Amino acid sequence: EAGVAQSPRYKIIEKRQSVAFWCNPISGHATLYWYQQILGQGPKLLIQFQNNGVVDDSQLPKDRFSAERLKGVDSTLKIQPAKLEDSAVYLCASSGRTAANYGYTFGSGTRLTVV
Amino acid sequence: QKEVEQDPGPLSVPEGAIVSLNCTYSNSAFQYFMWYRQYSRKGPELLMYTYSSGNKEDGRFTAQVDKSSKYISLFIRDSQPSDSATYLCAMRMYSGGGADGLTFGKGTHLIIQP
């Protein structure tokens, strides 16, 4: 089973620029999550999709962050304009919601540095 | 007060030792508890998942949940250098099929000395 794919692996941008991250979940997984992990912290949920609908975006800074999941498969997360405090690893995860493994499978993340 | 507290370490122990990792939480609505392992520059990997209070064992790993004290633990027996990683506790409330995002601790950086 292929894992959760994310790209790019690394991105360096200047503050006030825009950036986009891409995620391809495990085939058949209906639920997709974006998490932000700041250095030295645990991941923090930004948004959860069920198929192509948003289930929870209560912690997404909507003035600068946006996310979409067209066709219920791939997803993109965008930041515009970026701030220095957005420097973090952005993790995508997907869940098949099986009883045997009610945890997520995470991708390796995109490491964003804002300078 | 953060919802989930976890000592960031680092915690350094000799190979073969028993490791004890812990988290406390404040929200009594949390019902599902997980432990993830994260190697450098990788995403978190699920190690253990528990629902109720008590113990759950899987190989060298034992997860323990005490809901009355709002305290969870992960024990690693016969620790190996390959266990060196950051261990994250995570938890969530009952969702009824809806929002089920996890709340994570900061993670404990574990070093197993050969």
CSV table of C-alpha atoms in Angstrom, one decimal:
chain,number,residue,atom,x,y,z
A,1,GLU,CA,0.0,0.0,0.0
A,2,ALA,CA,1.5,3.3,-1.0
A,3,GLY,CA,1.7,5.9,1.7
A,4,VAL,CA,0.6,9.5,1.8
A,5,ALA,CA,2.5,11.5,-0.7
A,6,GLN,CA,3.4,15.2,-0.2
A,7,SER,CA,5.2,17.7,-2.3
A,8,PRO,CA,7.4,19.6,-2.2
A,9,ARG,CA,9.6,18.3,0.6
A,10,TYR,CA,11.1,21.7,1.3
A,11,LYS,CA,10.2,25.3,0.5
A,12,ILE,CA,11.9,28.6,1.3
A,13,ILE,CA,10.0,31.8,0.6
A,14,GLU,CA,10.1,35.4,1.7
A,15,LYS,CA,7.4,36.8,4.0
A,16,ARG,CA,4.4,38.1,2.2
A,17,GLN,CA,4.9,35.6,-0.7
A,18,SER,CA,2.4,32.8,-1.3
A,19,VAL,CA,3.0,29.1,-1.3
A,20,ALA,CA,1.0,25.9,-1.9
A,21,PHE,CA,1.5,22.4,-0.7
A,22,TRP,CA,0.1,19.2,-2.3
A,23,CYS,CA,-1.1,16.0,-0.8
A,24,ASN,CA,-2.2,12.7,-2.3
A,25,PRO,CA,-3.8,10.4,0.4
A,26,ILE,CA,-3.8,6.6,0.5
A,27,SER,CA,-6.1,5.2,-2.1
A,28,GLY,CA,-9.6,4.9,-0.9
A,29,HIS,CA,-9.2,7.0,2.3
A,30,ALA,CA,-12.1,9.3,2.5
A,31,THR,CA,-10.8,11.5,5.4
A,32,LEU,CA,-7.9,13.8,4.9
A,33,TYR,CA,-6.2,16.1,7.4
A,34,TRP,CA,-3.7,18.9,7.3
A,35,TYR,CA,-1.6,19.5,10.4
A,36,GLN,CA,1.0,22.2,11.2
A,37,GLN,CA,4.0,21.2,13.3
A,38,ILE,CA,6.2,24.0,14.6
A,39,LEU,CA,9.7,23.0,15.7
A,40,GLY,CA,9.6,21.5,19.2
A,41,GLN,CA,5.8,21.2,19.2
A,42,GLY,CA,3.3,18.5,18.5
A,43,PRO,CA,1.2,18.7,15.3
A,44,LYS,CA,-1.8,21.0,15.4
A,45,LEU,CA,-4.9,20.3,13.2
A,46,LEU,CA,-5.6,22.9,10.6
A,47,ILE,CA,-8.4,21.3,8.6
A,48,GLN,CA,-10.2,18.0,8.1
A,49,PHE,CA,-12.0,16.9,4.9
A,50,GLN,CA,-14.5,14.1,4.5
A,51,ASN,CA,-14.4,13.3,0.8
A,52,ASN,CA,-14.5,16.8,-0.6
A,53,GLY,CA,-16.4,18.5,2.2
A,54,VAL,CA,-14.9,20.3,5.2
A,55,VAL,CA,-15.6,18.7,8.5
A,56,ASP,CA,-13.5,20.9,10.8
A,57,ASP,CA,-11.6,24.1,10.0
A,58,SER,CA,-12.0,25.8,13.4
A,59,GLN,CA,-8.2,26.2,13.8
A,60,LEU,CA,-7.4,27.3,10.2
A,61,PRO,CA,-6.3,31.0,10.1
A,62,LYS,CA,-8.7,31.8,7.3
A,63,ASP,CA,-7.4,35.3,6.6
A,64,ARG,CA,-4.3,33.7,5.1
A,65,PHE,CA,-4.7,29.9,4.8
A,66,SER,CA,-7.0,28.1,2.4
A,67,ALA,CA,-7.4,24.5,1.5
A,68,GLU,CA,-9.4,22.5,-1.0
A,69,ARG,CA,-9.9,18.9,-1.9
A,70,LEU,CA,-11.5,18.7,-5.3
A,71,LYS,CA,-13.0,15.4,-6.4
A,72,GLY,CA,-12.4,14.0,-2.9
A,73,VAL,CA,-8.8,12.8,-3.6
A,74,ASP,CA,-5.8,15.2,-3.8
A,75,SER,CA,-5.7,18.2,-1.6
A,76,THR,CA,-3.8,21.5,-1.7
A,77,LEU,CA,-3.1,23.9,1.2
A,78,LYS,CA,-2.2,27.5,0.4
A,79,ILE,CA,-0.8,30.3,2.5
A,80,GLN,CA,-1.1,33.9,1.2
A,81,PRO,CA,0.6,36.0,2.3
A,82,ALA,CA,3.1,34.1,4.4
A,83,LYS,CA,4.4,35.3,7.8
A,84,LEU,CA,7.6,34.4,9.6
A,85,GLU,CA,5.5,32.4,12.2
A,86,ASP,CA,4.2,30.1,9.4
A,87,SER,CA,7.7,28.4,9.3
A,88,ALA,CA,6.8,24.8,10.2
A,89,VAL,CA,6.3,21.4,8.8
A,90,TYR,CA,3.0,20.9,7.1
A,91,LEU,CA,1.8,17.3,7.5
A,92,CYS,CA,-1.0,15.7,5.5
A,93,ALA,CA,-2.7,12.5,6.9
A,94,SER,CA,-5.4,10.3,5.7
A,95,SER,CA,-7.7,7.8,7.5
A,96,GLY,CA,-9.6,4.8,6.2
A,97,ARG,CA,-11.5,4.6,9.5
A,98,THR,CA,-11.1,0.9,10.0
A,99,ALA,CA,-11.7,-0.4,13.5
A,100,ALA,CA,-8.3,-2.1,13.5
A,101,ASN,CA,-6.4,1.1,13.0
A,102,TYR,CA,-8.2,4.1,14.0
A,103,GLY,CA,-5.2,6.3,13.6
A,104,TYR,CA,-4.0,8.2,10.7
A,105,THR,CA,-1.2,7.6,8.3
A,106,PHE,CA,0.9,10.7,8.0
A,107,GLY,CA,3.0,11.8,5.0
A,108,SER,CA,6.6,13.0,5.6
A,109,GLY,CA,5.5,16.6,5.4
A,110,THR,CA,6.6,19.8,3.7
A,111,ARG,CA,9.1,21.8,5.6
A,112,LEU,CA,8.4,25.5,5.1
A,113,THR,CA,10.9,28.3,6.0
A,114,VAL,CA,9.7,31.9,5.7
A,115,VAL,CA,12.5,34.4,5.7
B,1,GLN,CA,-2.8,25.4,30.9
B,2,LYS,CA,-2.3,23.4,27.7
B,3,GLU,CA,-4.8,20.6,27.1
B,4,VAL,CA,-2.1,18.0,26.9
B,5,GLU,CA,1.2,18.2,28.8
B,6,GLN,CA,4.2,16.1,27.9
B,7,ASP,CA,7.8,16.6,29.0
B,8,PRO,CA,9.9,17.3,25.9
B,9,GLY,CA,13.1,15.7,27.4
B,10,PRO,CA,15.5,14.7,26.1
B,11,LEU,CA,15.4,11.4,27.9
B,12,SER,CA,18.5,9.4,27.6
B,13,VAL,CA,18.7,5.7,28.8
B,14,PRO,CA,21.1,2.8,28.2
B,15,GLU,CA,20.2,0.1,25.7
B,16,GLY,CA,18.0,-2.7,27.3
B,17,ALA,CA,16.4,-0.4,29.9
B,18,ILE,CA,12.7,0.0,30.4
B,19,VAL,CA,11.5,3.4,29.2
B,20,SER,CA,8.5,5.2,30.6
B,21,LEU,CA,6.9,8.1,28.7
B,22,ASN,CA,3.9,10.0,30.1
B,23,CYS,CA,1.3,12.6,29.3
B,24,THR,CA,-1.3,14.4,31.4
B,25,TYR,CA,-4.4,16.0,30.0
B,26,SER,CA,-7.1,18.3,31.3
B,27,ASN,CA,-10.1,17.7,29.1
B,28,SER,CA,-12.2,14.8,30.5
B,29,ALA,CA,-14.0,14.5,27.2
B,30,PHE,CA,-10.9,12.8,25.6
B,31,GLN,CA,-11.8,9.2,25.1
B,32,TYR,CA,-9.3,7.9,22.5
B,33,PHE,CA,-5.6,7.8,23.2
B,34,MET,CA,-2.7,7.2,20.9
B,35,TRP,CA,1.1,7.1,20.9
B,36,TYR,CA,3.0,8.1,17.8
B,37,ARG,CA,6.7,7.7,17.0
B,38,GLN,CA,8.4,10.3,14.9
B,39,TYR,CA,11.9,10.0,13.4
B,40,SER,CA,13.7,13.1,12.3
B,41,ARG,CA,12.3,14.5,9.1
B,42,LYS,CA,9.5,11.9,8.9
B,43,GLY,CA,5.8,12.0,9.7
B,44,PRO,CA,4.4,10.5,12.9
B,45,GLU,CA,3.8,6.8,12.9
B,46,LEU,CA,1.1,5.2,15.0
B,47,LEU,CA,2.4,2.9,17.7
B,48,MET,CA,-0.5,2.3,20.0
B,49,TYR,CA,-4.2,3.1,20.1
B,50,THR,CA,-6.4,2.6,23.2
B,51,TYR,CA,-10.0,3.5,24.0
B,52,SER,CA,-10.6,2.7,27.6
B,53,SER,CA,-8.7,2.8,30.9
B,54,GLY,CA,-6.3,-0.1,31.5
B,55,ASN,CA,-3.3,-1.6,29.7
B,56,LYS,CA,-2.7,-2.6,26.1
B,57,GLU,CA,0.3,-4.6,25.1
B,58,ASP,CA,1.9,-5.0,21.7
B,59,GLY,CA,5.3,-6.6,21.6
B,60,ARG,CA,7.8,-4.5,23.6
B,61,PHE,CA,5.3,-1.7,23.9
B,62,THR,CA,2.6,-1.3,26.6
B,63,ALA,CA,0.2,1.6,26.7
B,64,GLN,CA,-1.6,2.5,29.9
B,65,VAL,CA,-4.5,4.9,30.4
B,66,ASP,CA,-5.8,6.1,33.7
B,67,LYS,CA,-8.9,8.3,33.0
B,68,SER,CA,-9.5,9.1,36.6
B,69,SER,CA,-6.1,10.7,36.9
B,70,LYS,CA,-6.1,12.0,33.3
B,71,TYR,CA,-2.7,10.3,32.8
B,72,ILE,CA,-1.4,8.1,30.1
B,73,SER,CA,1.8,6.2,29.8
B,74,LEU,CA,3.9,4.3,27.2
B,75,PHE,CA,6.4,1.7,28.4
B,76,ILE,CA,9.1,0.3,26.1
B,77,ARG,CA,10.8,-2.9,27.3
B,78,ASP,CA,14.3,-4.0,26.2
B,79,SER,CA,14.9,-0.6,24.5
B,80,GLN,CA,17.0,-0.6,21.3
B,81,PRO,CA,19.0,2.2,19.7
B,82,SER,CA,16.5,2.1,16.9
B,83,ASP,CA,13.8,3.3,19.4
B,84,SER,CA,15.6,6.6,19.5
B,85,ALA,CA,13.0,9.1,18.2
B,86,THR,CA,10.4,11.6,19.4
B,87,TYR,CA,7.3,10.0,21.0
B,88,LEU,CA,4.1,12.0,20.8
B,89,CYS,CA,1.0,11.3,22.8
B,90,ALA,CA,-2.3,12.2,21.1
B,91,MET,CA,-5.9,12.1,22.0
B,92,ARG,CA,-9.4,13.0,20.8
B,93,MET,CA,-13.0,13.1,21.9
B,94,TYR,CA,-15.8,10.9,20.7
B,95,SER,CA,-16.9,12.2,17.3
B,96,GLY,CA,-19.9,10.3,16.2
B,97,GLY,CA,-18.4,10.0,12.7
B,98,GLY,CA,-17.7,13.7,12.5
B,99,ALA,CA,-14.7,15.9,13.4
B,100,ASP,CA,-12.0,13.6,14.9
B,101,GLY,CA,-8.9,15.7,14.8
B,102,LEU,CA,-6.2,14.8,17.4
B,103,THR,CA,-4.7,16.9,20.1
B,104,PHE,CA,-1.0,16.2,20.5
B,105,GLY,CA,1.5,16.7,23.3
B,106,LYS,CA,4.8,18.4,22.5
B,107,GLY,CA,6.6,15.1,22.2
B,108,THR,CA,9.4,13.5,24.2
B,109,HIS,CA,12.8,13.2,22.5
B,110,LEU,CA,14.1,9.7,23.5
B,111,ILE,CA,17.8,8.7,23.1
B,112,ILE,CA,18.8,5.0,23.6
B,113,GLN,CA,22.5,4.8,24.2
B,114,PRO,CA,24.2,1.7,22.7
